[in-house]
Amino acid sequence: MDIVTTQAKHYEKPELTPERKALYDRLDAKHVAPLWEVLSKIIPASPTPETIPALWRYEELRPLLMEAGRLLTAKEAERRVIMLENPAVRGQSKITQSLYSGLQMILPGEIAVCHRHAASALRFVIEGTAAYTAVEGERTTMHPGDFILTPSWSYHDHGNPGNDPVVWLDGLDIPLVNMFDSSFFERHPEERQPNVIPEGDALARYGANMMPVDYAPSGHSSPIFNYPYSQSRDTLDRLYRFGPVSPCHGVKMRYINPATGGYPMPTIGAFIQLLPKGFRGLTHRATDATVFSVVEGSGRTKVGDQMFSWGPRDLFVVPSWYPVAHEADVESVLFSFSDRPAQQALGLWREEAPVRA
Ligand code: 1HN
């Protein structure tokens, strides 16, 4: 399907005469400026993202991450992460305009010390089965494909008591928090927070289509903090068999806060989708720039004019409003996250699915 690239008509700038230019210089000296000179730039007719589509191959990143593991400890680094930087905005520690992402590695025997910050975080486990993350007193073991939350201002630490490195994808709303100048950070007095809640408590209490009768939310995020891949994979499998399959998204599910049906965190939403073998998806687009992590399978995604071929553990980013179409050679699973909840809360989110030819 073809992509609509026609731009709506926009306001045209008035002519720049010598007298006008002289006025603009006098305005400039007083730290004021004429709106009409910049209006179409600051209010584009449709999104004009500065970030660009990009793909990272896990097999290229993994050796570099392992070398970082030889050169510094998790404790020295606070968090041993190689950041996925959008190629168009290098040095800004962002993958999209609003989100930060990176690959974090923790070696056998290491811990990542306990701290908390205003930024909300998610983890999507890529490799290794033995690490745990602890959030507000409860630990959870991290398995590949698990989607794990660290809500804003919750104490968290990680550890790897196993024999192999563990790698996960981090997604944080750091650029968004910094846009509001609302960042806070503090260390816990201990390296590890006390383990006061039995493992599995949150999932048992909130993850079985029931809520404690006297449940009262303690914050803005989901009371579940590990959404295990075993459950999400099984759901995708059954829904594929039951149908229907979306022509754009395959079988696509949104992770929820079970107390509200809304997103797990106020600023970052996450999704998991199955693309059937031989799937040829229709082109669609939305205003939430999205980071994808390939869990299983192989295929291709067309983003704008670019075609990204992907396999397990590869990562790619689709900026806002870029047309996207997925294809799968074999049955494939993609995890993704974006700032969709923030945009929806502010009444800004739009989608076009499928994009009109
Ligand atoms: C952080 O706390 C983690 O807890 C990961 O694993 C990445 C990036 C910036 C600031 C804090 C983590 C982070 C981070």
mmCIF file of C-alpha atoms and ligand atoms in Angstrom:
data_model
loop_
_atom_site.group_PDB
_atom_site.id
_atom_site.type_symbol
_atom_site.label_atom_id
_atom_site.label_comp_id
_atom_site.label_asym_id
_atom_site.label_seq_id
_atom_site.Cartn_x
_atom_site.Cartn_y
_atom_site.Cartn_z
ATOM 1 C CA MET A 1 0.000 0.000 0.000
ATOM 2 C CA ASP A 2 1.286 3.436 -0.864
ATOM 3 C CA ILE A 3 2.020 6.132 1.606
ATOM 4 C CA VAL A 4 0.257 9.454 1.780
ATOM 5 C CA THR A 5 2.871 12.177 1.792
ATOM 6 C CA THR A 6 0.780 15.143 0.756
ATOM 7 C CA GLN A 7 1.128 17.956 3.272
ATOM 8 C CA ALA A 8 -1.796 20.125 4.196
ATOM 9 C CA LYS A 9 -1.414 23.723 3.035
ATOM 10 C CA HIS A 10 0.319 25.859 5.565
ATOM 11 C CA TYR A 11 0.608 29.513 6.314
ATOM 12 C CA GLU A 12 3.186 31.335 4.171
ATOM 13 C CA LYS A 13 5.656 33.756 5.672
ATOM 14 C CA PRO A 14 5.313 37.452 4.770
ATOM 15 C CA GLU A 15 8.043 38.992 2.657
ATOM 16 C CA LEU A 16 11.187 40.109 4.486
ATOM 17 C CA THR A 17 11.643 43.825 3.629
ATOM 18 C CA PRO A 18 14.644 45.866 4.835
ATOM 19 C CA GLU A 19 12.425 47.815 7.275
ATOM 20 C CA ARG A 20 10.963 44.610 8.671
ATOM 21 C CA LYS A 21 14.426 43.107 9.023
ATOM 22 C CA ALA A 22 15.552 46.224 10.888
ATOM 23 C CA LEU A 23 12.609 45.857 13.258
ATOM 24 C CA TYR A 24 13.390 42.164 13.829
ATOM 25 C CA ASP A 25 16.934 43.113 14.812
ATOM 26 C CA ARG A 26 15.605 45.613 17.341
ATOM 27 C CA LEU A 27 13.187 43.001 18.681
ATOM 28 C CA ASP A 28 16.052 40.546 18.940
ATOM 29 C CA ALA A 29 18.029 42.901 21.166
ATOM 30 C CA LYS A 30 15.145 42.848 23.661
ATOM 31 C CA HIS A 31 14.777 39.036 23.598
ATOM 32 C CA VAL A 32 11.547 39.093 21.659
ATOM 33 C CA ALA A 33 10.849 37.769 18.182
ATOM 34 C CA PRO A 34 8.147 37.876 15.475
ATOM 35 C CA LEU A 35 5.938 34.802 15.517
ATOM 36 C CA TRP A 36 5.052 35.064 11.814
ATOM 37 C CA GLU A 37 8.658 34.259 10.871
ATOM 38 C CA VAL A 38 8.572 30.864 12.600
ATOM 39 C CA LEU A 39 4.910 29.892 12.781
ATOM 40 C CA SER A 40 4.995 27.065 10.230
ATOM 41 C CA LYS A 41 8.127 25.644 11.841
ATOM 42 C CA ILE A 42 6.778 25.618 15.391
ATOM 43 C CA ILE A 43 3.293 24.448 14.348
ATOM 44 C CA PRO A 44 3.919 21.989 11.506
ATOM 45 C CA ALA A 45 0.844 20.801 9.606
ATOM 46 C CA SER A 46 1.731 17.249 10.621
ATOM 47 C CA PRO A 47 4.550 15.798 12.759
ATOM 48 C CA THR A 48 8.089 16.512 11.509
ATOM 49 C CA PRO A 49 10.186 14.360 13.841
ATOM 50 C CA GLU A 50 13.834 15.172 14.192
ATOM 51 C CA THR A 51 14.568 11.553 15.102
ATOM 52 C CA ILE A 52 14.906 8.989 12.300
ATOM 53 C CA PRO A 53 14.128 5.297 11.845
ATOM 54 C CA ALA A 54 17.001 3.064 12.986
ATOM 55 C CA LEU A 55 17.816 -0.596 13.600
ATOM 56 C CA TRP A 56 20.333 -2.152 16.001
ATOM 57 C CA ARG A 57 21.481 -5.736 15.467
ATOM 58 C CA TYR A 58 21.852 -7.595 18.726
ATOM 59 C CA GLU A 59 24.708 -9.726 17.415
ATOM 60 C CA GLU A 60 26.705 -6.525 16.819
ATOM 61 C CA LEU A 61 25.880 -4.974 20.191
ATOM 62 C CA ARG A 62 26.324 -8.046 22.379
ATOM 63 C CA PRO A 63 30.144 -8.308 22.114
ATOM 64 C CA LEU A 64 30.441 -4.587 22.929
ATOM 65 C CA LEU A 65 28.225 -4.972 25.974
ATOM 66 C CA MET A 66 30.305 -7.967 27.121
ATOM 67 C CA GLU A 67 33.477 -5.911 26.728
ATOM 68 C CA ALA A 68 31.928 -3.188 28.883
ATOM 69 C CA GLY A 69 31.416 -6.021 31.399
ATOM 70 C CA ARG A 70 35.158 -6.737 31.386
ATOM 71 C CA LEU A 71 36.125 -3.078 31.727
ATOM 72 C CA LEU A 72 33.838 -1.947 34.519
ATOM 73 C CA THR A 73 31.653 -3.382 37.232
ATOM 74 C CA ALA A 74 27.937 -2.790 37.520
ATOM 75 C CA LYS A 75 28.610 -1.022 40.816
ATOM 76 C CA GLU A 76 31.113 1.407 39.253
ATOM 77 C CA ALA A 77 28.675 2.210 36.471
ATOM 78 C CA GLU A 78 25.604 2.414 38.791
ATOM 79 C CA ARG A 79 23.893 0.779 35.792
ATOM 80 C CA ARG A 80 25.968 -0.883 33.040
ATOM 81 C CA VAL A 81 23.997 0.234 30.022
ATOM 82 C CA ILE A 82 24.826 0.953 26.421
ATOM 83 C CA MET A 83 22.278 3.521 25.335
ATOM 84 C CA LEU A 84 20.437 3.238 22.042
ATOM 85 C CA GLU A 85 20.863 6.727 20.670
ATOM 86 C CA ASN A 86 18.738 7.851 17.790
ATOM 87 C CA PRO A 87 21.296 8.539 15.006
ATOM 88 C CA ALA A 88 19.765 11.952 14.248
ATOM 89 C CA VAL A 89 20.145 13.246 17.812
ATOM 90 C CA ARG A 90 23.415 11.714 19.009
ATOM 91 C CA GLY A 91 24.591 12.822 22.427
ATOM 92 C CA GLN A 92 21.089 13.470 23.760
ATOM 93 C CA SER A 93 20.600 10.014 25.345
ATOM 94 C CA LYS A 94 17.295 9.493 23.600
ATOM 95 C CA ILE A 95 15.866 7.025 21.115
ATOM 96 C CA THR A 96 12.736 9.079 20.448
ATOM 97 C CA GLN A 97 11.925 12.669 21.323
ATOM 98 C CA SER A 98 10.365 11.559 24.631
ATOM 99 C CA LEU A 99 12.047 8.258 25.504
ATOM 100 C CA TYR A 100 15.399 6.871 26.505
ATOM 101 C CA SER A 101 16.385 3.274 25.783
ATOM 102 C CA GLY A 102 19.414 1.090 26.382
ATOM 103 C CA LEU A 103 20.702 -2.437 26.816
ATOM 104 C CA GLN A 104 21.672 -3.261 30.371
ATOM 105 C CA MET A 105 23.915 -6.172 31.349
ATOM 106 C CA ILE A 106 24.511 -7.675 34.753
ATOM 107 C CA LEU A 107 27.180 -10.333 35.250
ATOM 108 C CA PRO A 108 27.005 -13.358 37.545
ATOM 109 C CA GLY A 109 27.433 -12.292 41.155
ATOM 110 C CA GLU A 110 26.855 -8.606 40.469
ATOM 111 C CA ILE A 111 24.253 -6.281 41.887
ATOM 112 C CA ALA A 112 22.969 -2.957 40.594
ATOM 113 C CA VAL A 113 22.481 -0.905 43.749
ATOM 114 C CA CYS A 114 19.156 0.344 45.030
ATOM 115 C CA HIS A 115 17.927 3.792 44.026
ATOM 116 C CA ARG A 116 14.812 5.596 42.859
ATOM 117 C CA HIS A 117 14.019 8.371 40.438
ATOM 118 C CA ALA A 118 11.099 10.357 39.113
ATOM 119 C CA ALA A 119 11.559 8.769 35.689
ATOM 120 C CA SER A 120 9.431 5.675 35.077
ATOM 121 C CA ALA A 121 11.209 2.634 33.671
ATOM 122 C CA LEU A 122 10.378 -0.604 31.952
ATOM 123 C CA ARG A 123 12.579 -3.632 31.388
ATOM 124 C CA PHE A 124 12.137 -6.150 28.623
ATOM 125 C CA VAL A 125 14.299 -9.198 29.200
ATOM 126 C CA ILE A 126 16.477 -10.190 26.235
ATOM 127 C CA GLU A 127 18.863 -12.873 27.466
ATOM 128 C CA GLY A 128 19.536 -14.913 30.626
ATOM 129 C CA THR A 129 17.222 -16.467 33.164
ATOM 130 C CA ALA A 130 18.698 -15.952 36.607
ATOM 131 C CA ALA A 131 18.644 -12.240 37.395
ATOM 132 C CA TYR A 132 16.107 -10.637 39.651
ATOM 133 C CA THR A 133 14.827 -7.127 39.953
ATOM 134 C CA ALA A 134 13.423 -5.882 43.239
ATOM 135 C CA VAL A 135 10.791 -3.146 43.283
ATOM 136 C CA GLU A 136 9.446 -1.713 46.543
ATOM 137 C CA GLY A 137 10.285 -4.777 48.600
ATOM 138 C CA GLU A 138 9.373 -7.592 46.185
ATOM 139 C CA ARG A 139 11.748 -9.485 43.942
ATOM 140 C CA THR A 140 10.901 -10.997 40.611
ATOM 141 C CA THR A 141 13.029 -13.366 38.553
ATOM 142 C CA MET A 142 13.640 -12.076 35.047
ATOM 143 C CA HIS A 143 13.011 -14.446 32.137
ATOM 144 C CA PRO A 144 13.425 -13.628 28.441
ATOM 145 C CA GLY A 145 10.316 -11.864 27.169
ATOM 146 C CA ASP A 146 9.148 -10.753 30.610
ATOM 147 C CA PHE A 147 7.895 -7.162 30.715
ATOM 148 C CA ILE A 148 8.837 -5.553 34.023
ATOM 149 C CA LEU A 149 7.947 -2.155 35.496
ATOM 150 C CA THR A 150 9.787 0.230 37.723
ATOM 151 C CA PRO A 151 7.210 2.958 38.382
ATOM 152 C CA SER A 152 8.202 6.534 39.116
ATOM 153 C CA TRP A 153 9.851 7.010 42.521
ATOM 154 C CA SER A 154 9.906 3.298 43.376
ATOM 155 C CA TYR A 155 13.059 1.890 44.939
ATOM 156 C CA HIS A 156 14.663 -0.716 42.680
ATOM 157 C CA ASP A 157 17.789 -2.813 42.527
ATOM 158 C CA HIS A 158 18.862 -5.749 40.394
ATOM 159 C CA GLY A 159 21.055 -8.783 41.001
ATOM 160 C CA ASN A 160 22.348 -11.795 39.120
ATOM 161 C CA PRO A 161 22.883 -14.821 41.358
ATOM 162 C CA GLY A 162 23.207 -17.117 38.286
ATOM 163 C CA ASN A 163 26.117 -18.291 36.130
ATOM 164 C CA ASP A 164 25.507 -16.356 32.914
ATOM 165 C CA PRO A 165 25.202 -12.706 31.949
ATOM 166 C CA VAL A 166 21.696 -11.294 31.875
ATOM 167 C CA VAL A 167 20.724 -8.594 29.386
ATOM 168 C CA TRP A 168 17.560 -6.561 29.208
ATOM 169 C CA LEU A 169 16.218 -3.580 27.314
ATOM 170 C CA ASP A 170 15.515 -0.509 29.438
ATOM 171 C CA GLY A 171 12.937 2.081 28.426
ATOM 172 C CA LEU A 172 12.607 5.257 30.473
ATOM 173 C CA ASP A 173 10.714 8.522 30.061
ATOM 174 C CA ILE A 174 13.840 10.566 30.891
ATOM 175 C CA PRO A 175 13.502 13.117 28.049
ATOM 176 C CA LEU A 176 9.863 13.687 28.989
ATOM 177 C CA VAL A 177 10.672 14.166 32.684
ATOM 178 C CA ASN A 178 13.490 16.543 31.776
ATOM 179 C CA MET A 179 11.217 18.451 29.404
ATOM 180 C CA PHE A 180 9.120 19.218 32.500
ATOM 181 C CA ASP A 181 12.257 19.836 34.611
ATOM 182 C CA SER A 182 10.799 17.448 37.146
ATOM 183 C CA SER A 183 13.696 15.041 37.723
ATOM 184 C CA PHE A 184 14.578 13.695 41.167
ATOM 185 C CA PHE A 185 16.952 10.870 42.099
ATOM 186 C CA GLU A 186 18.121 9.329 45.341
ATOM 187 C CA ARG A 187 20.052 6.341 46.587
ATOM 188 C CA HIS A 188 18.554 3.918 49.091
ATOM 189 C CA PRO A 189 20.526 3.880 52.360
ATOM 190 C CA GLU A 190 21.354 0.190 51.670
ATOM 191 C CA GLU A 191 22.855 -1.341 48.520
ATOM 192 C CA ARG A 192 19.943 -3.764 48.418
ATOM 193 C CA GLN A 193 16.480 -2.975 49.685
ATOM 194 C CA PRO A 194 15.026 -5.346 52.268
ATOM 195 C CA ASN A 195 13.202 -8.237 50.675
ATOM 196 C CA VAL A 196 9.928 -8.006 52.607
ATOM 197 C CA ILE A 197 7.301 -9.372 50.216
ATOM 198 C CA PRO A 198 7.321 -12.972 48.922
ATOM 199 C CA GLU A 199 8.167 -13.425 45.246
ATOM 200 C CA GLY A 200 5.013 -13.722 43.151
ATOM 201 C CA ASP A 201 2.808 -11.764 45.556
ATOM 202 C CA ALA A 202 1.881 -8.995 43.129
ATOM 203 C CA LEU A 203 0.991 -11.366 40.316
ATOM 204 C CA ALA A 204 -1.098 -13.580 42.599
ATOM 205 C CA ARG A 205 -2.869 -10.618 44.166
ATOM 206 C CA TYR A 206 -3.548 -8.502 41.088
ATOM 207 C CA GLY A 207 -2.867 -10.695 38.055
ATOM 208 C CA ALA A 208 -5.684 -13.255 38.154
ATOM 209 C CA ASN A 209 -8.682 -11.134 37.064
ATOM 210 C CA MET A 210 -9.492 -10.356 40.682
ATOM 211 C CA MET A 211 -8.580 -7.507 42.986
ATOM 212 C CA PRO A 212 -8.343 -7.483 46.749
ATOM 213 C CA VAL A 213 -11.750 -6.292 47.938
ATOM 214 C CA ASP A 214 -10.261 -3.283 49.696
ATOM 215 C CA TYR A 215 -7.726 -2.395 46.993
ATOM 216 C CA ALA A 216 -6.777 1.266 46.973
ATOM 217 C CA PRO A 217 -4.205 2.388 44.430
ATOM 218 C CA SER A 218 -0.951 3.525 45.967
ATOM 219 C CA GLY A 219 0.246 5.406 42.910
ATOM 220 C CA HIS A 220 -0.313 5.993 39.224
ATOM 221 C CA SER A 221 1.097 2.685 38.012
ATOM 222 C CA SER A 222 0.057 -0.945 37.821
ATOM 223 C CA PRO A 223 0.334 -2.990 41.018
ATOM 224 C CA ILE A 224 1.730 -5.813 38.835
ATOM 225 C CA PHE A 225 5.392 -5.316 38.035
ATOM 226 C CA ASN A 226 6.244 -8.479 36.107
ATOM 227 C CA TYR A 227 4.109 -9.544 33.163
ATOM 228 C CA PRO A 228 5.645 -12.953 32.426
ATOM 229 C CA TYR A 229 6.329 -13.957 28.836
ATOM 230 C CA SER A 230 4.916 -17.430 29.496
ATOM 231 C CA GLN A 231 1.484 -15.800 29.946
ATOM 232 C CA SER A 232 1.713 -13.283 27.129
ATOM 233 C CA ARG A 233 3.060 -15.865 24.656
ATOM 234 C CA ASP A 234 0.293 -18.299 25.524
ATOM 235 C CA THR A 235 -2.325 -15.558 25.047
ATOM 236 C CA LEU A 236 -0.936 -14.606 21.632
ATOM 237 C CA ASP A 237 -0.882 -18.233 20.602
ATOM 238 C CA ARG A 238 -4.495 -18.823 21.543
ATOM 239 C CA LEU A 239 -5.765 -15.576 20.070
ATOM 240 C CA TYR A 240 -4.018 -16.362 16.794
ATOM 241 C CA ARG A 241 -5.874 -19.654 16.666
ATOM 242 C CA PHE A 242 -9.189 -18.026 17.631
ATOM 243 C CA GLY A 243 -8.728 -14.975 15.354
ATOM 244 C CA PRO A 244 -9.261 -12.451 13.987
ATOM 245 C CA VAL A 245 -5.862 -11.184 12.871
ATOM 246 C CA SER A 246 -5.538 -7.427 12.315
ATOM 247 C CA PRO A 247 -4.356 -6.599 8.777
ATOM 248 C CA CYS A 248 -1.977 -3.990 10.248
ATOM 249 C CA HIS A 249 -0.868 -5.471 13.566
ATOM 250 C CA GLY A 250 -1.350 -9.255 13.443
ATOM 251 C CA VAL A 251 -2.477 -10.205 16.946
ATOM 252 C CA LYS A 252 -1.524 -7.209 19.064
ATOM 253 C CA MET A 253 -2.133 -6.804 22.777
ATOM 254 C CA ARG A 254 -1.646 -3.863 25.100
ATOM 255 C CA TYR A 255 -0.300 -4.475 28.598
ATOM 256 C CA ILE A 256 -2.682 -3.072 31.215
ATOM 257 C CA ASN A 257 -2.924 -1.901 34.769
ATOM 258 C CA PRO A 258 -5.497 -4.466 35.984
ATOM 259 C CA ALA A 259 -6.994 -1.965 38.423
ATOM 260 C CA THR A 260 -7.963 0.480 35.685
ATOM 261 C CA GLY A 261 -7.687 -1.224 32.302
ATOM 262 C CA GLY A 262 -5.398 1.669 31.402
ATOM 263 C CA TYR A 263 -1.692 1.587 30.745
ATOM 264 C CA PRO A 264 0.732 0.097 33.283
ATOM 265 C CA MET A 265 2.461 3.455 33.770
ATOM 266 C CA PRO A 266 1.243 7.000 33.036
ATOM 267 C CA THR A 267 3.936 7.861 30.509
ATOM 268 C CA ILE A 268 5.009 4.608 28.839
ATOM 269 C CA GLY A 269 2.754 2.054 27.179
ATOM 270 C CA ALA A 270 3.829 -1.387 26.035
ATOM 271 C CA PHE A 271 2.532 -3.885 23.529
ATOM 272 C CA ILE A 272 3.211 -7.406 22.313
ATOM 273 C CA GLN A 273 2.155 -8.754 18.953
ATOM 274 C CA LEU A 274 2.270 -11.963 16.975
ATOM 275 C CA LEU A 275 2.792 -11.805 13.234
ATOM 276 C CA PRO A 276 1.707 -15.071 11.604
ATOM 277 C CA LYS A 277 4.057 -16.900 9.247
ATOM 278 C CA GLY A 278 3.877 -15.196 5.849
ATOM 279 C CA PHE A 279 2.133 -12.084 7.290
ATOM 280 C CA ARG A 280 2.151 -9.059 4.978
ATOM 281 C CA GLY A 281 0.873 -6.180 7.077
ATOM 282 C CA LEU A 282 -0.853 -3.045 5.824
ATOM 283 C CA THR A 283 0.781 0.341 6.266
ATOM 284 C CA HIS A 284 -0.284 2.284 9.337
ATOM 285 C CA ARG A 285 1.042 5.164 11.394
ATOM 286 C CA ALA A 286 0.543 6.867 14.725
ATOM 287 C CA THR A 287 1.928 9.875 16.575
ATOM 288 C CA ASP A 288 3.679 7.788 19.223
ATOM 289 C CA ALA A 289 7.264 7.047 18.188
ATOM 290 C CA THR A 290 7.762 3.369 19.025
ATOM 291 C CA VAL A 291 10.700 1.172 20.020
ATOM 292 C CA PHE A 292 10.447 -2.468 18.900
ATOM 293 C CA SER A 293 12.279 -5.457 20.337
ATOM 294 C CA VAL A 294 12.126 -8.676 18.333
ATOM 295 C CA VAL A 295 11.377 -11.614 20.597
ATOM 296 C CA GLU A 296 11.006 -14.469 18.123
ATOM 297 C CA GLY A 297 11.015 -15.051 14.397
ATOM 298 C CA SER A 298 12.293 -13.131 11.409
ATOM 299 C CA GLY A 299 10.838 -10.658 9.001
ATOM 300 C CA ARG A 300 10.982 -7.107 7.800
ATOM 301 C CA THR A 301 9.455 -3.798 8.716
ATOM 302 C CA LYS A 302 9.113 -0.955 6.248
ATOM 303 C CA VAL A 303 9.444 2.396 8.005
ATOM 304 C CA GLY A 304 8.959 5.309 5.623
ATOM 305 C CA ASP A 305 11.124 4.366 2.623
ATOM 306 C CA GLN A 306 13.450 2.127 4.598
ATOM 307 C CA MET A 307 13.200 -1.628 4.947
ATOM 308 C CA PHE A 308 14.597 -3.144 8.144
ATOM 309 C CA SER A 309 15.193 -6.909 8.175
ATOM 310 C CA TRP A 310 15.103 -8.296 11.668
ATOM 311 C CA GLY A 311 15.680 -11.447 13.655
ATOM 312 C CA PRO A 312 15.547 -12.409 17.328
ATOM 313 C CA ARG A 313 16.793 -9.746 19.767
ATOM 314 C CA ASP A 314 17.190 -7.029 17.132
ATOM 315 C CA LEU A 315 15.843 -3.583 18.014
ATOM 316 C CA PHE A 316 14.393 -0.831 15.883
ATOM 317 C CA VAL A 317 12.676 2.503 16.300
ATOM 318 C CA VAL A 318 9.831 4.085 14.332
ATOM 319 C CA PRO A 319 9.552 7.872 14.790
ATOM 320 C CA SER A 320 6.213 9.638 15.103
ATOM 321 C CA TRP A 321 3.898 9.500 12.098
ATOM 322 C CA TYR A 322 6.244 7.425 9.900
ATOM 323 C CA PRO A 323 4.278 4.861 7.865
ATOM 324 C CA VAL A 324 5.009 1.333 9.136
ATOM 325 C CA ALA A 325 4.322 -2.102 7.635
ATOM 326 C CA HIS A 326 5.445 -5.411 9.119
ATOM 327 C CA GLU A 327 6.143 -8.655 7.265
ATOM 328 C CA ALA A 328 7.024 -12.009 8.813
ATOM 329 C CA ASP A 329 8.761 -14.985 7.165
ATOM 330 C CA VAL A 330 7.990 -17.273 10.086
ATOM 331 C CA GLU A 331 5.692 -16.791 13.057
ATOM 332 C CA SER A 332 7.187 -13.813 14.878
ATOM 333 C CA VAL A 333 6.689 -11.900 18.099
ATOM 334 C CA LEU A 334 7.460 -8.194 18.582
ATOM 335 C CA PHE A 335 7.451 -6.309 21.863
ATOM 336 C CA SER A 336 7.141 -2.529 21.637
ATOM 337 C CA PHE A 337 6.824 0.542 23.822
ATOM 338 C CA SER A 338 5.989 4.197 23.331
ATOM 339 C CA ASP A 339 4.705 7.334 25.070
ATOM 340 C CA ARG A 340 1.134 6.612 23.906
ATOM 341 C CA PRO A 341 -0.423 6.916 27.395
ATOM 342 C CA ALA A 342 1.051 10.381 27.845
ATOM 343 C CA GLN A 343 -0.196 11.525 24.442
ATOM 344 C CA GLN A 344 -3.640 10.059 25.055
ATOM 345 C CA ALA A 345 -3.901 11.636 28.493
ATOM 346 C CA LEU A 346 -3.183 14.993 26.861
ATOM 347 C CA GLY A 347 -5.584 14.377 23.971
ATOM 348 C CA LEU A 348 -2.804 14.415 21.386
ATOM 349 C CA TRP A 349 -2.570 10.864 20.108
ATOM 350 C CA ARG A 350 -3.640 10.143 16.546
ATOM 351 C CA GLU A 351 -3.400 7.130 14.319
ATOM 352 C CA GLU A 352 -4.137 6.250 10.740
ATOM 353 C CA ALA A 353 -4.623 2.546 10.275
ATOM 354 C CA PRO A 354 -4.418 1.545 7.545
ATOM 355 C CA VAL A 355 -2.862 4.571 5.860
ATOM 356 C CA ARG A 356 -5.070 5.601 2.926
ATOM 357 C CA ALA A 357 -3.447 4.797 -0.418
HETATM 358 C C1 1HN B 1 18.159 3.165 35.942
HETATM 359 O O1 1HN B 1 17.859 3.314 37.239
HETATM 360 C C2 1HN B 1 18.163 1.907 35.385
HETATM 361 O O2 1HN B 1 17.393 0.855 37.345
HETATM 362 C C3 1HN B 1 18.430 1.752 34.048
HETATM 363 O O3 1HN B 1 18.173 -0.382 35.803
HETATM 364 C C4 1HN B 1 18.719 2.826 33.257
HETATM 365 C C5 1HN B 1 19.053 5.194 33.027
HETATM 366 C C6 1HN B 1 19.117 6.428 33.577
HETATM 367 C C7 1HN B 1 18.843 6.621 34.914
HETATM 368 C C8 1HN B 1 18.499 5.557 35.706
HETATM 369 C C9 1HN B 1 17.874 0.714 36.246
HETATM 370 C C10 1HN B 1 18.748 4.100 33.815
HETATM 371 C C11 1HN B 1 18.459 4.276 35.160
#
